[in-house]
Amino acid sequence: MLLTEEVLREALYEIISARPQGSRAVHPSALKCVRQVTFRLLDFPVKSENLDLDTFILMETGTAIHRMIQEWLKTGLPAIRAGVTFTPEVKIDEKNERAAPLLIRGSADGIIHTPVGDELLEIKTVGSNGLASLKGVRDDHVEQVNTYLYCLNILEGNVMYVSRNNTGLMKVFPIRFNPELWRTTEAKIKMAIDAAMEDRLPPTDVGPYTCRICPYDYVCARKKEWCDAEDSRSRLLGVLDPGEGEGEGP
């Protein structure tokens, strides 16, 4: 029999290895651990072995559900609400004046445009049991969504939780931009950038689950020695200021 779990796992690792490894940037979805932000800034390679088959399938299922709901909203909202439209996958890149100074890159799931203003939409998939117990936006999602709100200069948003087991089951919770939380996030990002510049590990207090699925666990947990100080510093400076180190002009 050709199709075995071992064959599936080999195919999984091949798929992950072939995907882009990301960029030296701060991603709102990874803000929970300041140390993970630092590893990404220094362009440490992601280790696909840290992602098991079950986790990969959950992630792929979540991606498929995201795309399905985005298409529904893009087509359906204008048909049922006059003057309302939906833009999916709103990029946050180096052209974003709010995000650029802090190296923030990513994409929000969408923006709902209404006659009275824009609202952010973030889609999350959860198990049916987890959905049933939800009473509001999960704590581990608040900072991510708040960062999107800041970068896109939007005051209000919605977080939609959809069951992976039955996409007809969902809950939507409102969220409003929290300036105090943003100040905390901004300080955390600056801490990660400073740590990367100085080639040191910043403190972290995340729980075991976050560490278990972290693509940089192989570096962090084993206390692996970091790359040469001058090399890592120059790599980060190249992101902060591409002209750094090129000499003074006339």
C-alpha positions as a Markdown table, in Angstrom:
| # | Residue | x | y | z |
|---|---|---|---|---|
| 1 | Met | 0.0 | 0.0 | 0.0 |
| 2 | Leu | 1.5 | 3.3 | -1.1 |
| 3 | Leu | -0.5 | 5.7 | 0.9 |
| 4 | Thr | 0.6 | 5.4 | 4.5 |
| 5 | Glu | 0.9 | 7.9 | 7.3 |
| 6 | Glu | 4.7 | 8.0 | 6.8 |
| 7 | Val | 4.2 | 8.9 | 3.1 |
| 8 | Leu | 1.7 | 11.6 | 4.0 |
| 9 | Arg | 4.2 | 13.0 | 6.6 |
| 10 | Glu | 7.0 | 13.0 | 4.0 |
| 11 | Ala | 4.7 | 14.9 | 1.6 |
| 12 | Leu | 3.8 | 17.3 | 4.3 |
| 13 | Tyr | 7.4 | 18.2 | 5.0 |
| 14 | Glu | 8.1 | 18.6 | 1.3 |
| 15 | Ile | 5.1 | 21.0 | 1.0 |
| 16 | Ile | 6.2 | 23.1 | 4.0 |
| 17 | Ser | 9.9 | 23.2 | 2.9 |
| 18 | Ala | 8.9 | 24.5 | -0.6 |
| 19 | Arg | 6.9 | 27.4 | 0.9 |
| 20 | Pro | 8.5 | 30.8 | 1.4 |
| 21 | Gln | 10.0 | 31.1 | 4.8 |
| 22 | Gly | 8.7 | 34.6 | 5.5 |
| 23 | Ser | 10.6 | 37.8 | 5.9 |
| 24 | Arg | 12.5 | 39.7 | 8.5 |
| 25 | Ala | 9.5 | 41.5 | 9.8 |
| 26 | Val | 7.1 | 41.7 | 12.7 |
| 27 | His | 3.9 | 39.7 | 12.1 |
| 28 | Pro | 0.8 | 40.6 | 14.2 |
| 29 | Ser | -0.1 | 36.9 | 14.5 |
| 30 | Ala | 3.2 | 36.1 | 16.3 |
| 31 | Leu | 3.2 | 38.9 | 18.8 |
| 32 | Lys | 2.5 | 36.7 | 21.8 |
| 33 | Cys | 6.1 | 35.9 | 22.2 |
| 34 | Val | 8.7 | 38.7 | 21.9 |
| 35 | Arg | 11.4 | 36.2 | 21.5 |
| 36 | Gln | 9.8 | 34.6 | 18.4 |
| 37 | Val | 9.6 | 38.1 | 16.9 |
| 38 | Thr | 13.3 | 38.5 | 17.5 |
| 39 | Phe | 14.1 | 35.2 | 15.8 |
| 40 | Arg | 12.1 | 36.3 | 12.8 |
| 41 | Leu | 13.8 | 39.7 | 12.6 |
| 42 | Leu | 17.2 | 37.9 | 12.5 |
| 43 | Asp | 15.9 | 35.6 | 9.7 |
| 44 | Phe | 16.4 | 32.4 | 11.5 |
| 45 | Pro | 15.1 | 29.5 | 9.3 |
| 46 | Val | 11.8 | 27.9 | 10.2 |
| 47 | Lys | 12.0 | 24.2 | 11.0 |
| 48 | Ser | 9.1 | 22.3 | 9.4 |
| 49 | Glu | 9.7 | 19.3 | 11.7 |
| 50 | Asn | 8.1 | 21.3 | 14.5 |
| 51 | Leu | 4.8 | 21.1 | 12.7 |
| 52 | Asp | 3.0 | 17.7 | 12.9 |
| 53 | Leu | 0.5 | 16.3 | 10.5 |
| 54 | Asp | -2.5 | 17.1 | 12.6 |
| 55 | Thr | -1.5 | 20.7 | 13.2 |
| 56 | Phe | -0.8 | 21.1 | 9.4 |
| 57 | Ile | -4.2 | 19.8 | 8.5 |
| 58 | Leu | -5.9 | 22.1 | 11.0 |
| 59 | Met | -4.1 | 25.1 | 9.5 |
| 60 | Glu | -5.0 | 24.1 | 6.0 |
| 61 | Thr | -8.6 | 23.6 | 7.0 |
| 62 | Gly | -8.6 | 27.1 | 8.6 |
| 63 | Thr | -7.2 | 28.6 | 5.4 |
| 64 | Ala | -9.8 | 27.0 | 3.3 |
| 65 | Ile | -12.6 | 28.2 | 5.6 |
| 66 | His | -11.1 | 31.8 | 5.5 |
| 67 | Arg | -11.2 | 31.9 | 1.7 |
| 68 | Met | -14.7 | 30.5 | 1.6 |
| 69 | Ile | -16.1 | 33.1 | 4.0 |
| 70 | Gln | -14.2 | 36.0 | 2.3 |
| 71 | Glu | -15.8 | 35.0 | -1.0 |
| 72 | Trp | -19.3 | 34.8 | 0.6 |
| 73 | Leu | -18.9 | 38.3 | 2.1 |
| 74 | Lys | -17.4 | 39.8 | -1.1 |
| 75 | Thr | -20.4 | 38.6 | -3.1 |
| 76 | Gly | -23.2 | 38.6 | -0.6 |
| 77 | Leu | -22.8 | 41.8 | 1.5 |
| 78 | Pro | -23.5 | 44.2 | -1.4 |
| 79 | Ala | -26.5 | 42.1 | -2.4 |
| 80 | Ile | -28.2 | 42.5 | 1.0 |
| 81 | Arg | -27.0 | 45.8 | 2.3 |
| 82 | Ala | -27.0 | 49.0 | 0.2 |
| 83 | Gly | -23.7 | 50.8 | 0.1 |
| 84 | Val | -21.8 | 48.0 | 1.9 |
| 85 | Thr | -18.8 | 46.3 | 0.3 |
| 86 | Phe | -16.1 | 43.9 | 1.5 |
| 87 | Thr | -12.4 | 43.9 | 0.6 |
| 88 | Pro | -10.6 | 40.6 | 1.5 |
| 89 | Glu | -7.0 | 40.2 | 2.4 |
| 90 | Val | -5.9 | 43.8 | 3.2 |
| 91 | Lys | -2.1 | 43.9 | 3.1 |
| 92 | Ile | 0.0 | 45.7 | 5.7 |
| 93 | Asp | 3.4 | 46.3 | 4.1 |
| 94 | Glu | 6.3 | 48.8 | 3.9 |
| 95 | Lys | 4.0 | 51.3 | 2.2 |
| 96 | Asn | 1.9 | 51.6 | 5.3 |
| 97 | Glu | 3.1 | 54.7 | 7.2 |
| 98 | Arg | 2.0 | 53.4 | 10.6 |
| 99 | Ala | 3.5 | 49.9 | 10.2 |
| 100 | Ala | 6.7 | 50.6 | 8.4 |
| 101 | Pro | 8.7 | 52.2 | 11.3 |
| 102 | Leu | 8.1 | 49.1 | 13.4 |
| 103 | Leu | 8.7 | 46.6 | 10.5 |
| 104 | Ile | 5.1 | 45.3 | 10.8 |
| 105 | Arg | 4.0 | 43.2 | 7.9 |
| 106 | Gly | 0.9 | 41.0 | 7.4 |
| 107 | Ser | -2.6 | 41.0 | 6.2 |
| 108 | Ala | -6.0 | 41.4 | 7.8 |
| 109 | Asp | -8.7 | 39.1 | 6.7 |
| 110 | Gly | -10.8 | 41.9 | 5.4 |
| 111 | Ile | -12.5 | 45.3 | 5.7 |
| 112 | Ile | -16.2 | 45.9 | 5.6 |
| 113 | His | -16.9 | 49.3 | 4.0 |
| 114 | Thr | -20.2 | 50.9 | 5.2 |
| 115 | Pro | -21.7 | 54.4 | 4.6 |
| 116 | Val | -20.7 | 55.4 | 8.2 |
| 117 | Gly | -17.2 | 54.0 | 8.2 |
| 118 | Asp | -14.9 | 50.9 | 7.9 |
| 119 | Glu | -14.9 | 47.9 | 10.1 |
| 120 | Leu | -12.1 | 45.3 | 10.3 |
| 121 | Leu | -12.9 | 41.6 | 10.0 |
| 122 | Glu | -10.7 | 38.8 | 11.4 |
| 123 | Ile | -11.7 | 35.2 | 10.9 |
| 124 | Lys | -10.6 | 32.4 | 13.3 |
| 125 | Thr | -11.4 | 28.7 | 13.2 |
| 126 | Val | -12.0 | 26.7 | 16.4 |
| 127 | Gly | -13.3 | 23.3 | 17.4 |
| 128 | Ser | -17.0 | 23.1 | 18.1 |
| 129 | Asn | -16.4 | 22.7 | 21.9 |
| 130 | Gly | -14.3 | 25.8 | 21.9 |
| 131 | Leu | -16.8 | 27.7 | 20.0 |
| 132 | Ala | -19.6 | 26.8 | 22.4 |
| 133 | Ser | -17.7 | 28.2 | 25.4 |
| 134 | Leu | -16.6 | 31.5 | 23.8 |
| 135 | Lys | -18.1 | 34.6 | 25.4 |
| 136 | Gly | -16.0 | 37.2 | 23.6 |
| 137 | Val | -12.7 | 37.7 | 21.6 |
| 138 | Arg | -10.1 | 35.3 | 22.9 |
| 139 | Asp | -7.3 | 36.9 | 24.9 |
| 140 | Asp | -4.6 | 35.5 | 22.5 |
| 141 | His | -6.4 | 37.2 | 19.5 |
| 142 | Val | -7.0 | 40.6 | 21.0 |
| 143 | Glu | -3.4 | 41.9 | 20.5 |
| 144 | Gln | -3.2 | 40.7 | 16.9 |
| 145 | Val | -6.5 | 42.4 | 16.0 |
| 146 | Asn | -5.7 | 45.5 | 17.9 |
| 147 | Thr | -2.5 | 45.8 | 15.9 |
| 148 | Tyr | -4.4 | 45.5 | 12.6 |
| 149 | Leu | -6.7 | 48.2 | 13.8 |
| 150 | Tyr | -3.8 | 50.5 | 14.6 |
| 151 | Cys | -2.0 | 49.9 | 11.3 |
| 152 | Leu | -5.1 | 50.4 | 9.2 |
| 153 | Asn | -6.3 | 53.3 | 11.3 |
| 154 | Ile | -9.7 | 51.7 | 12.0 |
| 155 | Leu | -11.5 | 52.1 | 15.3 |
| 156 | Glu | -13.9 | 49.2 | 15.2 |
| 157 | Gly | -13.7 | 45.6 | 14.1 |
| 158 | Asn | -15.3 | 42.1 | 14.4 |
| 159 | Val | -13.8 | 38.8 | 15.1 |
| 160 | Met | -15.7 | 35.9 | 13.6 |
| 161 | Tyr | -15.1 | 32.4 | 15.1 |
| 162 | Val | -16.1 | 29.5 | 12.8 |
| 163 | Ser | -16.3 | 25.9 | 13.8 |
| 164 | Arg | -13.9 | 23.6 | 11.9 |
| 165 | Asn | -16.4 | 20.8 | 12.4 |
| 166 | Asn | -19.4 | 22.6 | 11.1 |
| 167 | Thr | -18.9 | 25.9 | 9.2 |
| 168 | Gly | -22.6 | 26.7 | 9.8 |
| 169 | Leu | -21.7 | 27.3 | 13.4 |
| 170 | Met | -20.2 | 30.7 | 14.1 |
| 171 | Lys | -20.0 | 33.6 | 16.6 |
| 172 | Val | -19.1 | 37.2 | 15.9 |
| 173 | Phe | -17.8 | 39.5 | 18.6 |
| 174 | Pro | -17.1 | 43.3 | 18.3 |
| 175 | Ile | -13.8 | 44.7 | 19.2 |
| 176 | Arg | -12.7 | 48.3 | 19.5 |
| 177 | Phe | -9.2 | 49.8 | 19.2 |
| 178 | Asn | -7.5 | 49.9 | 22.6 |
| 179 | Pro | -4.8 | 52.7 | 22.6 |
| 180 | Glu | -3.3 | 51.5 | 26.0 |
| 181 | Leu | -2.9 | 47.9 | 24.6 |
| 182 | Trp | -1.3 | 49.3 | 21.5 |
| 183 | Arg | 1.3 | 51.2 | 23.6 |
| 184 | Thr | 2.2 | 47.9 | 25.3 |
| 185 | Thr | 2.5 | 46.2 | 21.9 |
| 186 | Glu | 4.6 | 49.0 | 20.5 |
| 187 | Ala | 7.0 | 48.6 | 23.5 |
| 188 | Lys | 7.2 | 44.9 | 22.9 |
| 189 | Ile | 8.1 | 45.3 | 19.3 |
| 190 | Lys | 10.8 | 47.8 | 20.1 |
| 191 | Met | 12.1 | 45.4 | 22.7 |
| 192 | Ala | 12.4 | 42.7 | 20.0 |
| 193 | Ile | 14.1 | 45.0 | 17.6 |
| 194 | Asp | 16.6 | 46.2 | 20.3 |
| 195 | Ala | 17.3 | 42.6 | 21.3 |
| 196 | Ala | 18.0 | 41.6 | 17.7 |
| 197 | Met | 20.3 | 44.5 | 17.2 |
| 198 | Glu | 22.3 | 43.5 | 20.3 |
| 199 | Asp | 22.2 | 39.8 | 19.6 |
| 200 | Arg | 20.6 | 38.7 | 22.8 |
| 201 | Leu | 17.5 | 36.8 | 23.8 |
| 202 | Pro | 14.7 | 39.0 | 25.2 |
| 203 | Pro | 12.6 | 37.6 | 28.1 |
| 204 | Thr | 9.5 | 35.6 | 27.4 |
| 205 | Asp | 6.7 | 34.2 | 29.6 |
| 206 | Val | 4.6 | 32.2 | 27.1 |
| 207 | Gly | 3.1 | 28.9 | 28.0 |
| 208 | Pro | 4.1 | 25.4 | 26.8 |
| 209 | Tyr | 1.6 | 25.3 | 24.0 |
| 210 | Thr | 3.0 | 28.3 | 22.3 |
| 211 | Cys | 6.5 | 26.8 | 22.6 |
| 212 | Arg | 5.4 | 23.4 | 21.3 |
| 213 | Ile | 4.2 | 24.8 | 18.0 |
| 214 | Cys | 6.9 | 27.5 | 17.7 |
| 215 | Pro | 9.0 | 27.1 | 14.5 |
| 216 | Tyr | 12.1 | 28.5 | 16.4 |
| 217 | Asp | 11.9 | 26.0 | 19.3 |
| 218 | Tyr | 15.1 | 24.3 | 18.0 |
| 219 | Val | 17.0 | 27.5 | 18.7 |
| 220 | Cys | 15.3 | 28.8 | 21.8 |
| 221 | Ala | 14.9 | 25.6 | 23.8 |
| 222 | Arg | 18.4 | 24.3 | 23.2 |
| 223 | Lys | 20.1 | 27.6 | 23.9 |
| 224 | Lys | 21.8 | 27.3 | 20.5 |
| 225 | Glu | 24.5 | 30.0 | 20.1 |
| 226 | Trp | 23.4 | 32.9 | 17.9 |
| 227 | Cys | 25.1 | 33.8 | 14.7 |
| 228 | Asp | 28.1 | 36.1 | 14.6 |
| 229 | Ala | 27.2 | 39.5 | 16.2 |
| 230 | Glu | 28.4 | 41.7 | 13.4 |
| 231 | Asp | 26.7 | 39.5 | 10.7 |
| 232 | Ser | 23.3 | 39.5 | 12.5 |
| 233 | Arg | 23.5 | 43.2 | 13.3 |
| 234 | Ser | 24.2 | 44.1 | 9.7 |
| 235 | Arg | 21.4 | 41.9 | 8.4 |
| 236 | Leu | 18.9 | 43.7 | 10.7 |
| 237 | Leu | 20.3 | 47.1 | 9.8 |
| 238 | Gly | 19.7 | 46.2 | 6.2 |
| 239 | Val | 16.0 | 45.9 | 7.0 |
| 240 | Leu | 15.8 | 49.0 | 9.2 |
| 241 | Asp | 17.8 | 51.2 | 6.8 |
| 242 | Pro | 18.9 | 49.8 | 3.4 |
| 243 | Gly | 21.4 | 52.7 | 3.1 |
| 244 | Glu | 23.1 | 52.0 | 6.4 |
| 245 | Gly | 26.8 | 51.2 | 6.1 |
| 246 | Glu | 27.1 | 52.4 | 2.5 |
| 247 | Gly | 29.2 | 55.4 | 3.5 |
| 248 | Glu | 28.4 | 59.1 | 3.6 |
| 249 | Gly | 27.4 | 61.0 | 0.5 |
| 250 | Pro | 29.1 | 64.1 | -0.9 |
